Short mmCIF file of N, CA, C and O in Angstrom, two decimals:
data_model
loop_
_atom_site.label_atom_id
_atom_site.label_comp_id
_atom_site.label_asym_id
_atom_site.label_seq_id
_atom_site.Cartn_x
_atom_site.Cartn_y
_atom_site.Cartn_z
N UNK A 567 -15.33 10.63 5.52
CA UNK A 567 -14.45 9.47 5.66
C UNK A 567 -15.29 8.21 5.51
O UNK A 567 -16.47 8.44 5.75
N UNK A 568 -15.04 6.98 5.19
CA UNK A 568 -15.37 6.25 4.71
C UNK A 568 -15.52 5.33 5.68
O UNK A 568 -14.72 5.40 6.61
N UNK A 569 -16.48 4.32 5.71
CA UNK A 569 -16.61 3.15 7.11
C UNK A 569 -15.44 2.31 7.35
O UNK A 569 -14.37 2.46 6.74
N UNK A 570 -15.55 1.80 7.84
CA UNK A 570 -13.58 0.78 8.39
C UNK A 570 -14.16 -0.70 7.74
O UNK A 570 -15.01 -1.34 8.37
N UNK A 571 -13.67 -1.16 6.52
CA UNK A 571 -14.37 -2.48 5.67
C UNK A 571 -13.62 -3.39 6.75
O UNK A 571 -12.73 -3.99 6.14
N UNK A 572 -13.61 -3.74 8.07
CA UNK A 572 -12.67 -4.75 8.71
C UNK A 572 -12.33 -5.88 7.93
O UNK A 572 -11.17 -6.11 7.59
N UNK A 573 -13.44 -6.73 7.58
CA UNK A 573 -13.47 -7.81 6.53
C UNK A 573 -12.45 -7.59 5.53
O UNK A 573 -11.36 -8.14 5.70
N UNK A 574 -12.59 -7.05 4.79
CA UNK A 574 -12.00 -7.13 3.46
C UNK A 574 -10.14 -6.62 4.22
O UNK A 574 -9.19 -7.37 4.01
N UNK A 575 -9.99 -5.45 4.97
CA UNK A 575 -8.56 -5.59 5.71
C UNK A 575 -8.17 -6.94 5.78
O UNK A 575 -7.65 -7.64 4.91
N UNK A 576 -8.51 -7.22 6.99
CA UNK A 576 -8.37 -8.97 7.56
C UNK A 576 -7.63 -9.91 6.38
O UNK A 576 -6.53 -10.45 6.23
N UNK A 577 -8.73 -9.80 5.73
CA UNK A 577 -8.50 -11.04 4.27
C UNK A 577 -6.79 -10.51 3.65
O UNK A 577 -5.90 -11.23 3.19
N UNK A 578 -6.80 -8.94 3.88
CA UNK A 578 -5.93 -8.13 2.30
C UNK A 578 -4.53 -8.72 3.26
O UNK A 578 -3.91 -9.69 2.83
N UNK A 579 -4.20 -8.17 4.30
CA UNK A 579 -3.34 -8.76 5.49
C UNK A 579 -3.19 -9.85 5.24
O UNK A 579 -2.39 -9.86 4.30
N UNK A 580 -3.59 -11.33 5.60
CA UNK A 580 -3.51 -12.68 5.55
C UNK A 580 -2.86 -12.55 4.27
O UNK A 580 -1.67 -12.71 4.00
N UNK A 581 -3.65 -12.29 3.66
CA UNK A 581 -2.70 -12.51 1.87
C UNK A 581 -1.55 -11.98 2.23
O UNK A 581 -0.71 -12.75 2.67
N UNK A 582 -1.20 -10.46 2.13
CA UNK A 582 0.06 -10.38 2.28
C UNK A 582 1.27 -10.55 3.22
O UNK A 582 2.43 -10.14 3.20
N UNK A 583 0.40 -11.43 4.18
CA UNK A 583 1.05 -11.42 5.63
C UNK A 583 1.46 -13.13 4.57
O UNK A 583 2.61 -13.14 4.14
N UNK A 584 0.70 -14.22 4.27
CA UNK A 584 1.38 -15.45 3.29
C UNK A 584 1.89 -15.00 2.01
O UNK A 584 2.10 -16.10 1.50
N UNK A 585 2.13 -14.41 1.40
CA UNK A 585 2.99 -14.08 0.28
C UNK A 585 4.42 -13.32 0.71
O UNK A 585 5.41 -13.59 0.03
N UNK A 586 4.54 -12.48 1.70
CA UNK A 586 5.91 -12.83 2.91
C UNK A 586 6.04 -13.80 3.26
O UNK A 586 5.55 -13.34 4.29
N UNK A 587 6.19 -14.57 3.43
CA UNK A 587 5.88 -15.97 4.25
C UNK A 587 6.16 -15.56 6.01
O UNK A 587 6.89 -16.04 6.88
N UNK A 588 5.52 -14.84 6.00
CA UNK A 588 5.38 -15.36 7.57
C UNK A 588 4.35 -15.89 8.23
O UNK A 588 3.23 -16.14 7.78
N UNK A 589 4.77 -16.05 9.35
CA UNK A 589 3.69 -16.73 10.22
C UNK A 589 2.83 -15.84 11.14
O UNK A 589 3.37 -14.85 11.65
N UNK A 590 1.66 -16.08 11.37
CA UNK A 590 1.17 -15.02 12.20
C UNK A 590 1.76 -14.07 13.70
O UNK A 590 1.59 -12.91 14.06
N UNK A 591 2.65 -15.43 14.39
CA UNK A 591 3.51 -14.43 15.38
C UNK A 591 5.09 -13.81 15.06
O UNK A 591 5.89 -13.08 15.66
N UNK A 592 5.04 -14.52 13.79
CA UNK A 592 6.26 -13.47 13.09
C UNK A 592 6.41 -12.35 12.57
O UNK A 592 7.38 -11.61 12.44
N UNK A 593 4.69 -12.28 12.09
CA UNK A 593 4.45 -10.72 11.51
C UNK A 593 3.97 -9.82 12.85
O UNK A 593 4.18 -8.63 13.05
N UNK A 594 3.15 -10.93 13.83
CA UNK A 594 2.78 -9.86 15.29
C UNK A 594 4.05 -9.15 15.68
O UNK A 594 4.14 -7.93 15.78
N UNK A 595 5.33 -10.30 15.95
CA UNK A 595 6.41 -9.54 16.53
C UNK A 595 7.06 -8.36 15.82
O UNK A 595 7.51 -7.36 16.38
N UNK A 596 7.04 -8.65 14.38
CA UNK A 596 8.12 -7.66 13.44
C UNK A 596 6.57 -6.31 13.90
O UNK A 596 6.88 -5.12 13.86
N UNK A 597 5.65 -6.53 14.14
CA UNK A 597 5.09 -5.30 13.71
C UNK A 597 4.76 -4.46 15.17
O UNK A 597 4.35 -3.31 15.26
N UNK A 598 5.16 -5.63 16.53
CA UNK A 598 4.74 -4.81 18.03
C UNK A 598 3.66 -4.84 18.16
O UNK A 598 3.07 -3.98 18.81
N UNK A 599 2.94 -6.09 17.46
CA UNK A 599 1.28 -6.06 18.41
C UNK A 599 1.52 -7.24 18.51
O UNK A 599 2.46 -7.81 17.96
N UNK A 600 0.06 -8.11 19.78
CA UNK A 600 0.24 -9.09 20.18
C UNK A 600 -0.48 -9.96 18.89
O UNK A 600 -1.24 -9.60 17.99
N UNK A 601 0.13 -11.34 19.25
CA UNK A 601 -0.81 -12.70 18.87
C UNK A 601 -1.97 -12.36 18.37
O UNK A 601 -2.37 -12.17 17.22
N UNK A 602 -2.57 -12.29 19.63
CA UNK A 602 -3.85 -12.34 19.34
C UNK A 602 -4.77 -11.03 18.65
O UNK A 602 -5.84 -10.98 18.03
N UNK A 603 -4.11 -10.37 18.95
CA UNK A 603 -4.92 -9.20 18.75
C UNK A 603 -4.31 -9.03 17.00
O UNK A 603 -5.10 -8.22 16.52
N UNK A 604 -3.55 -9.33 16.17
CA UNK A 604 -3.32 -9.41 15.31
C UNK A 604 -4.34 -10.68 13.75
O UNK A 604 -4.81 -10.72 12.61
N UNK A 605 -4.05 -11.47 15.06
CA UNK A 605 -5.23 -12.30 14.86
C UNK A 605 -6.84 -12.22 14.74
O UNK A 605 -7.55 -12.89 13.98
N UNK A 606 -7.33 -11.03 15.85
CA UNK A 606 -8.59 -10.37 15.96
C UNK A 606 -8.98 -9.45 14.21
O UNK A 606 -10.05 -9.31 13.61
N UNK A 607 -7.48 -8.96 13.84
CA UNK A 607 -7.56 -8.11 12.73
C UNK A 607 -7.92 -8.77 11.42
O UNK A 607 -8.67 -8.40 10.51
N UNK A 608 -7.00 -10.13 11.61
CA UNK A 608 -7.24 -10.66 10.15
C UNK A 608 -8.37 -11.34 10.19
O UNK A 608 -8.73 -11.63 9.05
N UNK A 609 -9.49 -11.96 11.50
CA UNK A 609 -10.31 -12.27 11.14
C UNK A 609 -11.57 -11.34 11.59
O UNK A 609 -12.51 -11.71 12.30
N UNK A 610 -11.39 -10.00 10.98
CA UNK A 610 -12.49 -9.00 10.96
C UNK A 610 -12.70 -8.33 12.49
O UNK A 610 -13.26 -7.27 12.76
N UNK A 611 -12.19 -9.12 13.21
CA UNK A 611 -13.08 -8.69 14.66
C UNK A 611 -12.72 -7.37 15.13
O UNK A 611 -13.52 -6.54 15.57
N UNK A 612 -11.52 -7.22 15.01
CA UNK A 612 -10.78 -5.87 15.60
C UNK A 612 -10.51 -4.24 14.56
O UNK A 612 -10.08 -4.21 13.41
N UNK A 613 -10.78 -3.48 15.09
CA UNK A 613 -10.14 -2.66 13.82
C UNK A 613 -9.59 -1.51 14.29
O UNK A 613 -10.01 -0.59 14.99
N UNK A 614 -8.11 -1.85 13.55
CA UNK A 614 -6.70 -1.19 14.15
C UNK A 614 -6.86 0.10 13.69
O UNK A 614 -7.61 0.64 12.87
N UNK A 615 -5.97 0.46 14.42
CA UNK A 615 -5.47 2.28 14.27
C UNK A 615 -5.05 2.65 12.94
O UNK A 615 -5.12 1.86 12.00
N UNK A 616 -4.75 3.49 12.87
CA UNK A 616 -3.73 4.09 11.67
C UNK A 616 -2.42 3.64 12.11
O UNK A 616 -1.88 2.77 11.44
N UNK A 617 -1.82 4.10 13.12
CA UNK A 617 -0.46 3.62 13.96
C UNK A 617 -0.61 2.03 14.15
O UNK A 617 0.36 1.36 14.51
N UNK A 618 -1.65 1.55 13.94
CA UNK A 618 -1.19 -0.20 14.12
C UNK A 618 -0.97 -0.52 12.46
O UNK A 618 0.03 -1.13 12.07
N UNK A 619 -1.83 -0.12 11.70
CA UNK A 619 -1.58 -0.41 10.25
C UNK A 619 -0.13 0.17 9.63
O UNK A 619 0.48 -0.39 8.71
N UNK A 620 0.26 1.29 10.26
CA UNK A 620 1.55 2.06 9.81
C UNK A 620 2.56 0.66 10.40
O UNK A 620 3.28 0.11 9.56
N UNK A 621 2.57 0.22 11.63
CA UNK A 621 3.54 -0.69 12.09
C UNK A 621 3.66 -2.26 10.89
O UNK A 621 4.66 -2.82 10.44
N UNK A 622 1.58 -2.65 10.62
CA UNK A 622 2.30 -3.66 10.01
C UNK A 622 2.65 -3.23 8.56
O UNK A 622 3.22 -4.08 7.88
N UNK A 623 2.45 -2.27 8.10
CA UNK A 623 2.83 -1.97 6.70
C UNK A 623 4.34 -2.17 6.56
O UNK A 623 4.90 -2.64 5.57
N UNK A 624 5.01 -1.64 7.91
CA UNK A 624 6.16 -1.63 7.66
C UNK A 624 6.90 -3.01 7.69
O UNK A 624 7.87 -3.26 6.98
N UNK A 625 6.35 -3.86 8.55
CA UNK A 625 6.56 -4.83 8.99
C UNK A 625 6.40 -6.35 7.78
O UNK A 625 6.87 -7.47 7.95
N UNK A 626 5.54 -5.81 6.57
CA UNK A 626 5.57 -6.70 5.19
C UNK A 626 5.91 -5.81 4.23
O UNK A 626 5.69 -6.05 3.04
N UNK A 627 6.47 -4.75 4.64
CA UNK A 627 7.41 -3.94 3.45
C UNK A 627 6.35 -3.57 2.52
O UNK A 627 6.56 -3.63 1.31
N UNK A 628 5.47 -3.26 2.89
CA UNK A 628 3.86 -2.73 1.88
C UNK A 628 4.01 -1.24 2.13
O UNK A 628 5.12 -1.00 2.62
N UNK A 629 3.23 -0.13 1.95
CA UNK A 629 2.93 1.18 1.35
C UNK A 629 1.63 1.12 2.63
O UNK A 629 0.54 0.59 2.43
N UNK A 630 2.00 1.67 3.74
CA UNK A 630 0.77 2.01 4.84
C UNK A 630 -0.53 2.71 4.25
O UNK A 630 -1.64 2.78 4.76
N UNK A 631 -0.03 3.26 2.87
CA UNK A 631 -1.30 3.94 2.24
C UNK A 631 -2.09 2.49 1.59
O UNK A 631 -3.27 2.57 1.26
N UNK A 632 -1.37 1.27 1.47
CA UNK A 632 -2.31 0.55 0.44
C UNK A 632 -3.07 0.10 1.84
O UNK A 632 -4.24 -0.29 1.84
N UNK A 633 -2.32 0.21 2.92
CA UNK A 633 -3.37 -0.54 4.30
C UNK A 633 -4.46 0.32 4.60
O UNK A 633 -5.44 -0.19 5.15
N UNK A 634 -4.45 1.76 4.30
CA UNK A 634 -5.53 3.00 4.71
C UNK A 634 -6.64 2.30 3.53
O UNK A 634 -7.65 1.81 4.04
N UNK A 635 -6.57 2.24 2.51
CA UNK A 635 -7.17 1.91 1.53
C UNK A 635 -8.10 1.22 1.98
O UNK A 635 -9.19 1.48 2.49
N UNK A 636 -7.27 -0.16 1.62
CA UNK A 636 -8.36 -1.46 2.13
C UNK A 636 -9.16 -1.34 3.47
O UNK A 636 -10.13 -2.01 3.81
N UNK A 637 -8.53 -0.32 4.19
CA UNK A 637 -9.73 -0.46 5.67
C UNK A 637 -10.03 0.88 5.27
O UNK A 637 -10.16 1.58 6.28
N UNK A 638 -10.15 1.35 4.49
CA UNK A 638 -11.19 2.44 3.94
C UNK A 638 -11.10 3.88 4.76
O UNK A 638 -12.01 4.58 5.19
N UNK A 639 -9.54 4.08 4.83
CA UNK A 639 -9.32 5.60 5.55
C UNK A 639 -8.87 6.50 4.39
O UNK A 639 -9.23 7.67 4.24
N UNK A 640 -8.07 5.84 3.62
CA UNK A 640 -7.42 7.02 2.93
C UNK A 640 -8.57 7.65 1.86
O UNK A 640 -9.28 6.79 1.34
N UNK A 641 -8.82 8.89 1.51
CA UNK A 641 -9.51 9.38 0.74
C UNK A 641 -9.58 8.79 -0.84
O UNK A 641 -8.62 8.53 -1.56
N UNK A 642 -10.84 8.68 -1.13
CA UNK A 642 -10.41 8.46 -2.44
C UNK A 642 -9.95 8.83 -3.83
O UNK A 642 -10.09 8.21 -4.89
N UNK A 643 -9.39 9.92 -3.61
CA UNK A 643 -8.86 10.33 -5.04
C UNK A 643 -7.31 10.40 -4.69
O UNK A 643 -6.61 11.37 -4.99
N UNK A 644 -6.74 9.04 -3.87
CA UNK A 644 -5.26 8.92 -3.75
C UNK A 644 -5.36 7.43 -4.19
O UNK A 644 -4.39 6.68 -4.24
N UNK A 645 -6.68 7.06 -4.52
CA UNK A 645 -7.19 5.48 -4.87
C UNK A 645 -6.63 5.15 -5.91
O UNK A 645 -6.47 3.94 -6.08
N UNK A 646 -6.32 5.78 -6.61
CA UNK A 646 -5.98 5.19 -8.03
C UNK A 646 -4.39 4.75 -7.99
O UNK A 646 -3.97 3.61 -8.19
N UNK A 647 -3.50 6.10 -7.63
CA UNK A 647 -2.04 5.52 -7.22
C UNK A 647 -2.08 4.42 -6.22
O UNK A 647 -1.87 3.21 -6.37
N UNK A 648 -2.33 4.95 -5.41
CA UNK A 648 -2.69 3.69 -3.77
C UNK A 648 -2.54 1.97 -4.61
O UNK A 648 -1.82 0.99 -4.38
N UNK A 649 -3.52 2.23 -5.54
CA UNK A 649 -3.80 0.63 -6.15
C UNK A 649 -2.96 0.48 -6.81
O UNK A 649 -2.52 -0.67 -6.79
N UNK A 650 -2.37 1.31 -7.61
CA UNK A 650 -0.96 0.89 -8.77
C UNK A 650 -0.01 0.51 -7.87
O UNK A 650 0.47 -0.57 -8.20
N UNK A 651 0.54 1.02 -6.70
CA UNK A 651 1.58 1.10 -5.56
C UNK A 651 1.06 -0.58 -5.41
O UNK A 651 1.88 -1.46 -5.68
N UNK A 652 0.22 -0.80 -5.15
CA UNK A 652 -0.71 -2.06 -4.45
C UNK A 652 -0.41 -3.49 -5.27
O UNK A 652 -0.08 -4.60 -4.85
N UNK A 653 -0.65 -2.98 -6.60
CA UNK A 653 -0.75 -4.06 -7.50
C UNK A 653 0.68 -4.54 -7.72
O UNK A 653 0.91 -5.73 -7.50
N UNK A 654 1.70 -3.69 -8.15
CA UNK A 654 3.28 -3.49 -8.00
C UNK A 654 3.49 -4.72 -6.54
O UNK A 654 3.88 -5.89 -6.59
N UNK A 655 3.15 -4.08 -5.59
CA UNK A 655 4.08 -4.88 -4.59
C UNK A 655 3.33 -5.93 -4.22
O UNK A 655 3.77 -6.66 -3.33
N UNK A 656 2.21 -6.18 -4.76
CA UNK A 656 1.30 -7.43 -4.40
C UNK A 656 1.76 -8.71 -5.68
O UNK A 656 1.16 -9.78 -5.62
N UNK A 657 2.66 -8.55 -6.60
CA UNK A 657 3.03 -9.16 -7.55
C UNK A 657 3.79 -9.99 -7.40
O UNK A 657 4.99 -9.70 -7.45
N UNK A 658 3.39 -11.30 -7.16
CA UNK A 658 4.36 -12.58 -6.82
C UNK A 658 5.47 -12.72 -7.56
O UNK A 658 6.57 -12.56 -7.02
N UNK A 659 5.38 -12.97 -8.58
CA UNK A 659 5.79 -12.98 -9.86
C UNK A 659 7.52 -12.31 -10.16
O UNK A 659 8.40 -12.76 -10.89
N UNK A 660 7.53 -10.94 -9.17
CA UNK A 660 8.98 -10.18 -9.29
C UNK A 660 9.45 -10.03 -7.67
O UNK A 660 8.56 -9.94 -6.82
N UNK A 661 10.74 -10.01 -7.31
CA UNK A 661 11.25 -9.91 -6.16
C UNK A 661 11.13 -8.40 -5.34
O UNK A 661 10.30 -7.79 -6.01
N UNK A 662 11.42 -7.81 -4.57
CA UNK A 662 11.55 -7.27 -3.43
C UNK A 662 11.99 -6.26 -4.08
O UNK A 662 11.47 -5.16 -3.88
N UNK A 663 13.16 -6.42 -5.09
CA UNK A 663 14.06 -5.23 -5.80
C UNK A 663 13.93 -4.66 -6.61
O UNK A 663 14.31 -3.50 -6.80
N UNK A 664 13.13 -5.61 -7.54
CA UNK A 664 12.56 -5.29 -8.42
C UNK A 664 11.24 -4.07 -8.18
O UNK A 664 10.94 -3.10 -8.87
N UNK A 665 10.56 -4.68 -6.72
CA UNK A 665 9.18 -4.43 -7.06
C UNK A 665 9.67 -2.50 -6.72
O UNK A 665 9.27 -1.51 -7.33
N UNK A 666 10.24 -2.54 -6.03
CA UNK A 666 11.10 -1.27 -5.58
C UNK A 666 11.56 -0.22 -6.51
O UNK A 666 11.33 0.99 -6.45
N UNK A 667 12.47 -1.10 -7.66
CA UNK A 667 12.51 -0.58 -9.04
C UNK A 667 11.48 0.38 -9.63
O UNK A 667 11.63 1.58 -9.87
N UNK A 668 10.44 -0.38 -9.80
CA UNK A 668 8.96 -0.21 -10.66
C UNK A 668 8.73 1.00 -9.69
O UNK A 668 8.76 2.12 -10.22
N UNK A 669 8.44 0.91 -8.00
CA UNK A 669 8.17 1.96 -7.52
C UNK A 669 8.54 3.07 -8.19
O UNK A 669 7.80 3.79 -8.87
N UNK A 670 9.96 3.25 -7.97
CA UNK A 670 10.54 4.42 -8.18
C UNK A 670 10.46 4.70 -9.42
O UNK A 670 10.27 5.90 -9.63
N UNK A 671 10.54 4.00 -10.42
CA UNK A 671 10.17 4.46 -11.61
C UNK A 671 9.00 5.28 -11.99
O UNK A 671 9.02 6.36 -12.58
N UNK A 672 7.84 4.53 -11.50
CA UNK A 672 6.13 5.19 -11.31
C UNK A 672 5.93 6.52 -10.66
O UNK A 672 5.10 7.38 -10.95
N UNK A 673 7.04 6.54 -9.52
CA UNK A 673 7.00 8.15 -8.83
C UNK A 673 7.55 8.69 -9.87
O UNK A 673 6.61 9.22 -10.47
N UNK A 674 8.69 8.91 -10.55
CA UNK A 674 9.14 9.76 -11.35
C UNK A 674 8.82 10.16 -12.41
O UNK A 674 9.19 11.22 -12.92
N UNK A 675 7.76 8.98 -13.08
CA UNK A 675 6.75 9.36 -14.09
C UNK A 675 5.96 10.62 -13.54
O UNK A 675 6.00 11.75 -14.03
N UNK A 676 5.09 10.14 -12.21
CA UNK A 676 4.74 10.75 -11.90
C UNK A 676 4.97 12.34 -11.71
O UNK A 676 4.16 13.12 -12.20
N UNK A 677 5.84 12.70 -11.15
CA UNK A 677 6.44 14.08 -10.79
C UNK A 677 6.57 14.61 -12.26
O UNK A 677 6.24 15.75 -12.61
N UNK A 678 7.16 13.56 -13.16
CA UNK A 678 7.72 14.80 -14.47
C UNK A 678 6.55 14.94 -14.72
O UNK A 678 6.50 16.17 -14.77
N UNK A 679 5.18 14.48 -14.98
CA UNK A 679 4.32 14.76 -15.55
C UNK A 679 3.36 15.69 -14.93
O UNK A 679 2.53 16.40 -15.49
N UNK A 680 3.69 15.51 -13.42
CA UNK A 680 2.82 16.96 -12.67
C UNK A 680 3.95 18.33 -12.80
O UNK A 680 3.69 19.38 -12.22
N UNK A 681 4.92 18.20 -13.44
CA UNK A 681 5.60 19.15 -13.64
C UNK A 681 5.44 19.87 -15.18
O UNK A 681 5.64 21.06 -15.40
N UNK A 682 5.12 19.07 -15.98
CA UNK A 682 5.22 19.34 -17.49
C UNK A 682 3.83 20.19 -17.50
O UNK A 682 2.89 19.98 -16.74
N UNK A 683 3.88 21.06 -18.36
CA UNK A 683 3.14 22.36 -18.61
C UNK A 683 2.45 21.95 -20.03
O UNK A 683 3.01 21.07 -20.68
N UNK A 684 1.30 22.53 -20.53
CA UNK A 684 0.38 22.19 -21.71
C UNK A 684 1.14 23.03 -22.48
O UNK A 684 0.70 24.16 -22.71
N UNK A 685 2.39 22.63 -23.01
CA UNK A 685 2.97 24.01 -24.58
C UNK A 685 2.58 23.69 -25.41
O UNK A 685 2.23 24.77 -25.88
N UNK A 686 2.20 22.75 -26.35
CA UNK A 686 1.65 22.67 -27.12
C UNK A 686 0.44 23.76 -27.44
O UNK A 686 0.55 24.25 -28.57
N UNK A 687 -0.70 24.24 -26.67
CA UNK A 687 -1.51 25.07 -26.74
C UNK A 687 -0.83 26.92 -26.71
O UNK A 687 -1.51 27.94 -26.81
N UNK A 688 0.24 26.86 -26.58
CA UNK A 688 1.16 28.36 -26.15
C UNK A 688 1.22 28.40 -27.44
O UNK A 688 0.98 27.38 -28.08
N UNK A 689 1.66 29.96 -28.25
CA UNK A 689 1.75 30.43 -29.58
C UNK A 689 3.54 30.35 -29.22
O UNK A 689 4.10 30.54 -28.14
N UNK A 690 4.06 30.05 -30.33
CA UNK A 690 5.70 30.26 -30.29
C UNK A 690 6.03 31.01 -30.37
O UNK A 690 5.28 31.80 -30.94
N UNK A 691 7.32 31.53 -29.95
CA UNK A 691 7.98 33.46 -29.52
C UNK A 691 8.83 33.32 -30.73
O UNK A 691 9.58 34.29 -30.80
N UNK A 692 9.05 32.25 -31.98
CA UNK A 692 9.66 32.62 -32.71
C UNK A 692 8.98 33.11 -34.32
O UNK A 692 9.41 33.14 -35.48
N UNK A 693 7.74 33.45 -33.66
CA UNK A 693 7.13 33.72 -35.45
C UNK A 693 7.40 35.74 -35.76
O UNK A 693 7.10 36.25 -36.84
#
């Protein structure tokens, strides 16, 4: 498992805690931790649980896996989706519904393609 980057959390939070627009005790309350101790997180000092990151993930409508990431829990060979998921909902640029859209679209790429089989390399049953 990988060290806890507090720093770089802290910073990733603040960003997406201002691109919600909330305020720091608006995201403490939506997420059930205090003031301060929320505060401890974004400026490096503290470093939350899995269950505190699951609360604020939910709490800025983010992917708790892109929060494992940045504080360096989730393994890395879920890194690559993790960041597409990441980049998608970190995108100012498109709304809430949109970004949701794209989700679901990207999973379903996904699945058909862990489902699709190499035929091309199979001999055909009609020769």
């Amino acid at each position: 498992m990988a060290s806890l980057n507090v720093g770089n959390l802290g910073e990733y939070l603040r960003e997406q805690r201002r691109q919600a627009q909330l305020s720091l005790r608006q995201l403490a309350d939506a997420a059930g931790v205090s003031n301060p101790y929320l505060s401890q997180i974004e400026r490096g000092l503290r470093k939350p649980s899995a269950d505190i990151l699951q609360q604020l993930a939910k709490a800025l409508r983010i992917s708790a896996e892109t929060l494992y990431v940045q504080a360096g829990i989730l393994d890395e060979r879920d890194r690559d989706e993790v960041e597409t998921r990441a980049v998608i909902l970190a995108d100012p640029s498109i709304n809430e519904r949109q970004k949701q859209v794209l989700l679901q679209i990207y999973e379903s790429f996904r699945k058909e393609n862990a489902l699709e089989t190499p035929t091309d390399e199979m001999p055909s049953k009609t020769d």
